[in-house]
Amino acid sequence: MKAFTYERAGSPAEAAAAVIRTPGAKFIAGGTNLLDLMKLQIETPRHLIDVNRLGLDKIDETPEGGLRIGALVRNTDLAADRRVRRDYAVLSRALLAGASGQLRNKATTAGNLLQRTRCPYFYDTTKPCNKRQPGAGCSAIDGFNRNLAILGASEQCIATHPSDMAVAMRVLDAQVETVRADGATRAIPIADFHRLPGATPQIETTLAQGELITAVTLPRPLGGVHAYRKVRDRASYAFALISVAAVLPPGGGGRLAFGGLAHKPWRVEAAEGRIGQGARATAEAVLAGARTTPQNAFKTTLVERTLGAVFAEARV
């Protein structure tokens, strides 16, 4: 790990200003992803701004009937919150499917959204990776890519986003609230928050330099069956081969979002109109434009089978 300096921010705007003021600075909260990358010298921030004491660790009800989740709410506390378990069960289930109990105790809401989209080659500094060094090349395209993207990928990167929480946030149409150094705030729809790789896979979100996440807001609860099904190579502590977040109201219709398929949580609203036609028709719409390799082509079949299991659970 390379040497760095450290400070504690006194307010969200002060934290954002510190990142702007100091080249090579980064925010740190739980550090469950950043510290690992610093140890490998994949991330080498010169300065860390600790945001843990900014009071962003509360879950409040909104006037519109939803929930406002502070950026520093720990994953364990969010999954256990009575209102989340009752009204946003898909979110609670997604959180509990991720990482381990120890990591969930440290990981924050904002940090979960911001964890790096990555594949094994991102961690291997002996291999080219366009995320670590733009223009170096993508080792995964012609290498081991069994777990990687079949949707939304590019010639520059085929990594998949690792977050389970973000998939549930996508199906719930959450909004990400932020603040900048000048105190200006904005709300970013979760659909627009993460970027596809295109020609710049090193840029993973639509955040500006120094922009700090302060909260994530959920709209009014959606009724019906909430389900989160994660298929992975081992029973715990593994990224998804595919995951499905579903909110399926009685009487037809519903929402679906997917993990393990793309560089960002994946939702195809057109596919949701086919839910009543069954898993095969829905999967065909979800997979429109899919590009597979010989190693990950099995994911197309896995999408249909996983949807079938979710629909059976919800009795669709």
CSV table of C-alpha atoms in Angstrom, one decimal, residues 76-314:
chain,number,residue,atom,x,y,z
A,76,THR,CA,-26.8,-5.1,7.8
A,77,ASP,CA,-28.9,-2.3,9.3
A,78,LEU,CA,-30.7,-1.7,6.0
A,79,ALA,CA,-31.5,-5.3,5.4
A,80,ALA,CA,-32.9,-5.6,9.0
A,81,ASP,CA,-35.0,-2.4,9.0
A,82,ARG,CA,-38.6,-3.3,9.7
A,83,ARG,CA,-39.9,-0.9,7.0
A,84,VAL,CA,-37.5,-2.3,4.4
A,85,ARG,CA,-38.4,-5.9,5.3
A,86,ARG,CA,-42.2,-5.2,5.1
A,87,ASP,CA,-42.4,-2.8,2.1
A,88,TYR,CA,-39.2,-3.4,0.1
A,89,ALA,CA,-38.5,-7.1,0.7
A,90,VAL,CA,-36.6,-7.5,-2.6
A,91,LEU,CA,-34.0,-5.0,-1.2
A,92,SER,CA,-33.6,-6.8,2.1
A,93,ARG,CA,-33.2,-10.2,0.3
A,94,ALA,CA,-30.7,-8.8,-2.2
A,95,LEU,CA,-28.6,-7.4,0.6
A,96,LEU,CA,-28.6,-10.7,2.5
A,97,ALA,CA,-27.5,-12.5,-0.6
A,98,GLY,CA,-24.3,-10.4,-0.9
A,99,ALA,CA,-20.9,-10.7,0.5
A,100,SER,CA,-20.6,-12.0,4.1
A,101,GLY,CA,-22.0,-10.9,7.5
A,102,GLN,CA,-18.8,-9.2,8.4
A,103,LEU,CA,-18.6,-7.2,5.2
A,104,ARG,CA,-22.3,-6.3,5.5
A,105,ASN,CA,-21.6,-4.9,9.0
A,106,LYS,CA,-19.1,-2.4,7.5
A,107,ALA,CA,-20.3,-1.8,3.9
A,108,THR,CA,-22.4,1.3,3.3
A,109,THR,CA,-25.3,2.1,1.0
A,110,ALA,CA,-23.2,4.5,-1.1
A,111,GLY,CA,-20.2,2.3,-1.1
A,112,ASN,CA,-22.2,-0.7,-2.3
A,113,LEU,CA,-23.3,1.4,-5.3
A,114,LEU,CA,-19.8,2.6,-5.9
A,115,GLN,CA,-17.9,-0.7,-5.7
A,116,ARG,CA,-15.8,-1.2,-8.8
A,117,THR,CA,-17.3,-3.1,-11.8
A,118,ARG,CA,-14.6,-5.7,-12.3
A,119,CYS,CA,-13.4,-9.1,-13.4
A,120,PRO,CA,-10.5,-11.3,-12.3
A,121,TYR,CA,-8.1,-9.5,-14.7
A,122,PHE,CA,-8.8,-6.2,-13.0
A,123,TYR,CA,-7.0,-7.6,-9.9
A,124,ASP,CA,-4.1,-9.1,-11.8
A,125,THR,CA,-1.7,-6.3,-12.4
A,126,THR,CA,0.5,-8.5,-14.7
A,127,LYS,CA,-2.4,-8.5,-17.3
A,128,PRO,CA,-3.7,-5.7,-19.5
A,129,CYS,CA,-6.9,-4.1,-18.3
A,130,ASN,CA,-8.6,-1.0,-19.7
A,131,LYS,CA,-10.1,-0.2,-16.4
A,132,ARG,CA,-6.7,0.1,-14.7
A,133,GLN,CA,-4.9,1.5,-17.7
A,134,PRO,CA,-7.1,2.9,-20.5
A,135,GLY,CA,-6.0,1.7,-23.9
A,136,ALA,CA,-4.0,-1.3,-22.5
A,137,GLY,CA,-6.5,-3.9,-23.8
A,138,CYS,CA,-9.0,-6.3,-22.2
A,139,SER,CA,-7.6,-9.6,-21.2
A,140,ALA,CA,-11.0,-11.1,-20.4
A,141,ILE,CA,-12.3,-11.0,-24.0
A,142,ASP,CA,-9.9,-13.7,-25.1
A,143,GLY,CA,-9.3,-15.1,-21.6
A,144,PHE,CA,-11.4,-16.6,-18.9
A,145,ASN,CA,-14.8,-15.0,-19.2
A,146,ARG,CA,-17.3,-17.5,-17.9
A,147,ASN,CA,-18.8,-15.2,-15.4
A,148,LEU,CA,-18.8,-12.0,-17.5
A,149,ALA,CA,-21.2,-9.8,-19.4
A,150,ILE,CA,-23.4,-10.9,-22.3
A,151,LEU,CA,-25.3,-7.6,-22.5
A,152,GLY,CA,-24.2,-4.0,-22.8
A,153,ALA,CA,-20.5,-4.9,-23.1
A,154,SER,CA,-18.0,-3.4,-25.5
A,155,GLU,CA,-14.7,-4.2,-27.2
A,156,GLN,CA,-13.1,-2.4,-24.3
A,157,CYS,CA,-14.6,-4.3,-21.3
A,158,ILE,CA,-16.9,-7.2,-20.5
A,159,ALA,CA,-16.9,-7.0,-16.7
A,160,THR,CA,-20.1,-7.3,-14.7
A,161,HIS,CA,-21.3,-5.1,-11.9
A,162,PRO,CA,-21.0,-7.0,-8.6
A,163,SER,CA,-23.7,-5.4,-6.5
A,164,ASP,CA,-26.8,-7.3,-5.4
A,165,MET,CA,-28.2,-4.2,-3.7
A,166,ALA,CA,-28.0,-2.1,-6.8
A,167,VAL,CA,-30.1,-4.7,-8.8
A,168,ALA,CA,-32.9,-4.3,-6.2
A,169,MET,CA,-32.5,-0.6,-6.2
A,170,ARG,CA,-33.0,-0.7,-10.0
A,171,VAL,CA,-36.2,-2.7,-9.9
A,172,LEU,CA,-37.5,-0.2,-7.2
A,173,ASP,CA,-36.7,2.9,-9.3
A,174,ALA,CA,-34.6,4.4,-6.6
A,175,GLN,CA,-32.9,7.8,-6.9
A,176,VAL,CA,-29.4,8.7,-5.8
A,177,GLU,CA,-29.1,12.0,-4.0
A,178,THR,CA,-25.7,13.9,-4.2
A,179,VAL,CA,-24.0,17.1,-3.1
A,180,ARG,CA,-21.1,19.0,-4.8
A,181,ALA,CA,-18.4,21.2,-3.4
A,182,ASP,CA,-20.5,24.3,-3.9
A,183,GLY,CA,-23.4,22.9,-2.0
A,184,ALA,CA,-25.5,22.1,-5.1
A,185,THR,CA,-27.5,19.0,-4.9
A,186,ARG,CA,-29.2,16.7,-7.4
A,187,ALA,CA,-31.2,13.5,-7.6
A,188,ILE,CA,-30.0,10.9,-10.2
A,189,PRO,CA,-32.4,8.1,-11.2
A,190,ILE,CA,-30.7,4.8,-10.5
A,191,ALA,CA,-31.2,3.9,-14.2
A,192,ASP,CA,-28.9,6.7,-15.1
A,193,PHE,CA,-26.4,6.3,-12.3
A,194,HIS,CA,-24.2,3.5,-13.6
A,195,ARG,CA,-22.6,3.7,-17.1
A,196,LEU,CA,-22.0,1.0,-19.7
A,197,PRO,CA,-18.3,0.6,-20.7
A,198,GLY,CA,-18.3,1.9,-24.2
A,199,ALA,CA,-14.9,3.3,-25.0
A,200,THR,CA,-14.3,4.5,-21.4
A,201,PRO,CA,-14.8,1.5,-19.1
A,202,GLN,CA,-12.7,3.3,-16.4
A,203,ILE,CA,-15.7,5.7,-15.9
A,204,GLU,CA,-18.3,3.7,-14.1
A,205,THR,CA,-20.9,6.2,-12.9
A,206,THR,CA,-22.3,9.6,-13.9
A,207,LEU,CA,-20.9,11.3,-10.8
A,208,ALA,CA,-18.8,14.4,-11.3
A,209,GLN,CA,-15.4,14.8,-9.7
A,210,GLY,CA,-15.9,15.4,-5.9
A,211,GLU,CA,-19.6,14.7,-6.0
A,212,LEU,CA,-20.7,12.9,-2.9
A,213,ILE,CA,-23.6,10.6,-2.4
A,214,THR,CA,-25.7,11.6,0.5
A,215,ALA,CA,-28.7,9.3,0.3
A,216,VAL,CA,-30.8,6.9,-1.8
A,217,THR,CA,-34.5,7.5,-2.0
A,218,LEU,CA,-37.1,4.8,-2.6
A,219,PRO,CA,-40.6,5.7,-4.0
A,220,ARG,CA,-43.8,4.5,-2.4
A,221,PRO,CA,-43.9,0.8,-1.8
A,222,LEU,CA,-44.9,-1.6,-4.6
A,223,GLY,CA,-47.4,-4.3,-3.7
A,224,GLY,CA,-47.2,-7.9,-4.7
A,225,VAL,CA,-44.6,-10.6,-4.3
A,226,HIS,CA,-41.0,-9.5,-3.9
A,227,ALA,CA,-38.3,-12.0,-4.9
A,228,TYR,CA,-34.6,-12.0,-5.3
A,229,ARG,CA,-32.9,-15.1,-6.7
A,230,LYS,CA,-29.1,-15.3,-7.1
A,231,VAL,CA,-27.4,-18.1,-9.0
A,232,ARG,CA,-23.7,-18.5,-8.3
A,233,ASP,CA,-21.0,-21.1,-8.3
A,234,ARG,CA,-20.9,-21.6,-4.6
A,235,ALA,CA,-23.5,-21.0,-1.9
A,236,SER,CA,-22.0,-17.9,-0.4
A,237,TYR,CA,-19.5,-15.1,-0.8
A,238,ALA,CA,-19.6,-15.2,-4.6
A,239,PHE,CA,-20.7,-12.9,-7.3
A,240,ALA,CA,-23.8,-13.8,-9.3
A,241,LEU,CA,-23.7,-15.8,-12.5
A,242,ILE,CA,-27.2,-14.3,-12.8
A,243,SER,CA,-29.5,-12.7,-10.3
A,244,VAL,CA,-33.1,-11.6,-10.7
A,245,ALA,CA,-34.9,-9.0,-8.6
A,246,ALA,CA,-38.7,-9.2,-9.1
A,247,VAL,CA,-41.7,-7.3,-7.9
A,248,LEU,CA,-44.8,-9.1,-9.2
A,249,PRO,CA,-48.2,-7.7,-8.2
A,250,PRO,CA,-51.3,-9.9,-8.2
A,251,GLY,CA,-53.2,-9.8,-11.5
A,252,GLY,CA,-50.3,-9.6,-13.8
A,253,GLY,CA,-47.5,-7.2,-14.8
A,254,GLY,CA,-44.5,-6.5,-12.6
A,255,ARG,CA,-40.9,-5.4,-12.7
A,256,LEU,CA,-37.7,-7.3,-13.3
A,257,ALA,CA,-34.0,-6.3,-12.9
A,258,PHE,CA,-31.0,-8.5,-13.5
A,259,GLY,CA,-27.4,-8.8,-12.1
A,260,GLY,CA,-24.5,-10.8,-13.5
A,261,LEU,CA,-25.4,-10.0,-17.1
A,262,ALA,CA,-24.0,-6.5,-17.7
A,263,HIS,CA,-21.7,-3.7,-16.6
A,264,LYS,CA,-24.6,-2.2,-14.7
A,265,PRO,CA,-27.9,-3.5,-13.2
A,266,TRP,CA,-30.0,-4.5,-16.2
A,267,ARG,CA,-33.6,-3.8,-16.7
A,268,VAL,CA,-35.6,-4.1,-19.9
A,269,GLU,CA,-39.1,-2.6,-19.4
A,270,ALA,CA,-40.3,-4.1,-22.7
A,271,ALA,CA,-39.6,-7.5,-21.3
A,272,GLU,CA,-41.9,-6.9,-18.3
A,273,GLY,CA,-44.8,-6.8,-20.7
A,274,ARG,CA,-44.2,-10.4,-21.5
A,275,ILE,CA,-44.2,-11.7,-17.9
A,276,GLY,CA,-47.7,-13.2,-18.4
A,277,GLN,CA,-46.4,-15.1,-21.4
A,278,GLY,CA,-44.0,-17.1,-19.3
A,279,ALA,CA,-40.2,-17.4,-18.7
A,280,ARG,CA,-39.2,-18.2,-22.2
A,281,ALA,CA,-40.9,-15.2,-23.8
A,282,THR,CA,-39.7,-12.9,-21.1
A,283,ALA,CA,-36.1,-14.2,-21.4
A,284,GLU,CA,-36.1,-13.6,-25.1
A,285,ALA,CA,-37.0,-10.0,-24.6
A,286,VAL,CA,-34.4,-9.5,-21.9
A,287,LEU,CA,-31.6,-11.1,-24.0
A,288,ALA,CA,-32.3,-9.1,-27.2
A,289,GLY,CA,-28.9,-8.0,-28.5
A,290,ALA,CA,-26.9,-10.4,-26.2
A,291,ARG,CA,-23.4,-11.2,-27.3
A,292,THR,CA,-21.9,-14.4,-25.8
A,293,THR,CA,-18.6,-16.2,-25.8
A,294,PRO,CA,-18.2,-20.0,-25.8
A,295,GLN,CA,-17.6,-19.8,-22.1
A,296,ASN,CA,-20.6,-17.7,-21.0
A,297,ALA,CA,-23.2,-18.7,-23.6
A,298,PHE,CA,-24.8,-20.9,-20.9
A,299,LYS,CA,-26.1,-17.7,-19.3
A,300,THR,CA,-28.8,-17.3,-21.9
A,301,THR,CA,-30.4,-20.6,-20.8
A,302,LEU,CA,-29.8,-19.7,-17.2
A,303,VAL,CA,-31.8,-16.5,-17.6
A,304,GLU,CA,-34.9,-18.5,-18.7
A,305,ARG,CA,-34.5,-21.1,-16.0
A,306,THR,CA,-34.0,-18.5,-13.2
A,307,LEU,CA,-37.0,-16.5,-14.4
A,308,GLY,CA,-39.0,-19.7,-14.4
A,309,ALA,CA,-38.0,-20.4,-10.7
A,310,VAL,CA,-38.9,-16.8,-9.8
A,311,PHE,CA,-42.3,-17.0,-11.6
A,312,ALA,CA,-43.0,-20.3,-9.9
A,313,GLU,CA,-42.2,-18.8,-6.5
A,314,ALA,CA,-44.6,-15.9,-7.2
